[in-house]
């Protein structure tokens, strides 16, 4: 069912550390040409830490775990690449479509492909507003067993308090990596406490192992704050965000199109500041995820 790149296939065979990377952020979350450059840079960062990157996407109906350079370029530059959440995966496979995977569908594929660490930018969550629009990312984190999903929390586009409550209700352990509060994507703090703070990849690996030994389904959600030098002040974020949400409502942009629209509008209105933050946190998360993946392999080795 899955099509592994030669690099990923070899790494899995040799039980080396592998880090899954999502592709919706490339296709729909970042502007061109930074999107393709970023996808490549994230892969280099993962390799630099001694792990192997596995960017996930669906190409011509094939679920690919690990992309070639040409495939990354295709996902970033083609306008026929769909945004695929878990529910959309069977449609793309049956119809031979091209699609980028979200946090939900990347987690789904990664777990079944035998990967245990996954890095992304921000996870989806509970959207603001009357309609209960809950990203499929959340239930996927609660039911798909992965060692660690590394992100910078969720964006303040979402109802962060409701998102935090949802994770607690569904038994997802939220780790603050070098922080005590769950980061809010562009900003390092949210006022919402994490469940546990970890200051090293080894500590995270021990937690992931404990979850597994307890027989728990779902992922450990490791939240990493955006590097200080790239943080966008919350006053700046909230001003432009309110404006973007109002515009989305007026233009009736909703569902899968909402997140990409808000991201693009905010980057424009902040003079690129939110985009710089987005790139910096993606890089940091890839680095941390690779270190955790390596630490997990060492943990596993000590079990035998
Ligand atoms: N947050 C970001 N950038 C992104 C996304 C989220 O900062 O590109 C993408 C991720 O792929 C995430 C998806 O899984 O949006 C969530 O979309 P929705 O809210 O429609 O479930
Ligand atoms: Mn939704």
PDB file of N, CA and C and ligand atoms in Angstrom, residues 83 87 125 127 132-136 254-256 258-259, ligand 2:
ATOM      1  N   UNK A  83      -5.681  19.089  -0.683  1.00  0.00           N
ATOM      2  CA  UNK A  83      -5.361  18.999   0.751  1.00  0.00           C
ATOM      3  C   UNK A  83      -6.103  17.775   1.285  1.00  0.00           C
ATOM      4  N   UNK A  87     -10.009  11.581   6.055  1.00  0.00           N
ATOM      5  CA  UNK A  87     -11.197  11.155   5.310  1.00  0.00           C
ATOM      6  C   UNK A  87     -10.991  11.197   3.804  1.00  0.00           C
ATOM      7  N   UNK A 125      -6.973  22.373  15.376  1.00  0.00           N
ATOM      8  CA  UNK A 125      -7.621  22.299  16.690  1.00  0.00           C
ATOM      9  C   UNK A 125      -9.086  22.639  16.581  1.00  0.00           C
ATOM     10  N   UNK A 127     -11.849  25.174  16.087  1.00  0.00           N
ATOM     11  CA  UNK A 127     -11.955  26.522  15.519  1.00  0.00           C
ATOM     12  C   UNK A 127     -12.871  27.390  16.368  1.00  0.00           C
ATOM     13  N   UNK A 132     -19.263  23.865  15.615  1.00  0.00           N
ATOM     14  CA  UNK A 132     -18.121  23.146  16.174  1.00  0.00           C
ATOM     15  C   UNK A 132     -17.274  22.523  15.061  1.00  0.00           C
ATOM     16  N   UNK A 133     -16.322  23.308  14.536  1.00  0.00           N
ATOM     17  CA  UNK A 133     -15.391  22.825  13.513  1.00  0.00           C
ATOM     18  C   UNK A 133     -14.135  22.375  14.243  1.00  0.00           C
ATOM     19  N   UNK A 134     -14.007  21.067  14.403  1.00  0.00           N
ATOM     20  CA  UNK A 134     -12.851  20.497  15.098  1.00  0.00           C
ATOM     21  C   UNK A 134     -11.978  19.816  14.056  1.00  0.00           C
ATOM     22  N   UNK A 135     -10.718  20.226  13.963  1.00  0.00           N
ATOM     23  CA  UNK A 135      -9.814  19.605  12.986  1.00  0.00           C
ATOM     24  C   UNK A 135      -9.707  18.108  13.219  1.00  0.00           C
ATOM     25  N   UNK A 136      -9.649  17.360  12.135  1.00  0.00           N
ATOM     26  CA  UNK A 136      -9.439  15.908  12.217  1.00  0.00           C
ATOM     27  C   UNK A 136      -8.074  15.591  12.821  1.00  0.00           C
ATOM     28  N   UNK A 254     -14.423  28.697   4.326  1.00  0.00           N
ATOM     29  CA  UNK A 254     -14.561  27.810   5.491  1.00  0.00           C
ATOM     30  C   UNK A 254     -13.973  26.456   5.172  1.00  0.00           C
ATOM     31  N   UNK A 255     -14.144  25.517   6.113  1.00  0.00           N
ATOM     32  CA  UNK A 255     -13.695  24.138   5.902  1.00  0.00           C
ATOM     33  C   UNK A 255     -12.205  24.076   5.622  1.00  0.00           C
ATOM     34  N   UNK A 256     -11.835  23.246   4.664  1.00  0.00           N
ATOM     35  CA  UNK A 256     -10.407  23.008   4.418  1.00  0.00           C
ATOM     36  C   UNK A 256      -9.682  24.240   3.892  1.00  0.00           C
ATOM     37  N   UNK A 258     -10.056  27.304   5.015  1.00  0.00           N
ATOM     38  CA  UNK A 258      -9.919  28.366   6.012  1.00  0.00           C
ATOM     39  C   UNK A 258      -8.467  28.550   6.483  1.00  0.00           C
ATOM     40  N   UNK A 259      -7.827  27.461   6.915  1.00  0.00           N
ATOM     41  CA  UNK A 259      -6.458  27.594   7.446  1.00  0.00           C
ATOM     42  C   UNK A 259      -5.504  28.205   6.410  1.00  0.00           C
TER      43      UNK A 259
HETATM   44 MN1  LIG B   2     -12.355  21.725   9.705  1.00  0.00          MN
END
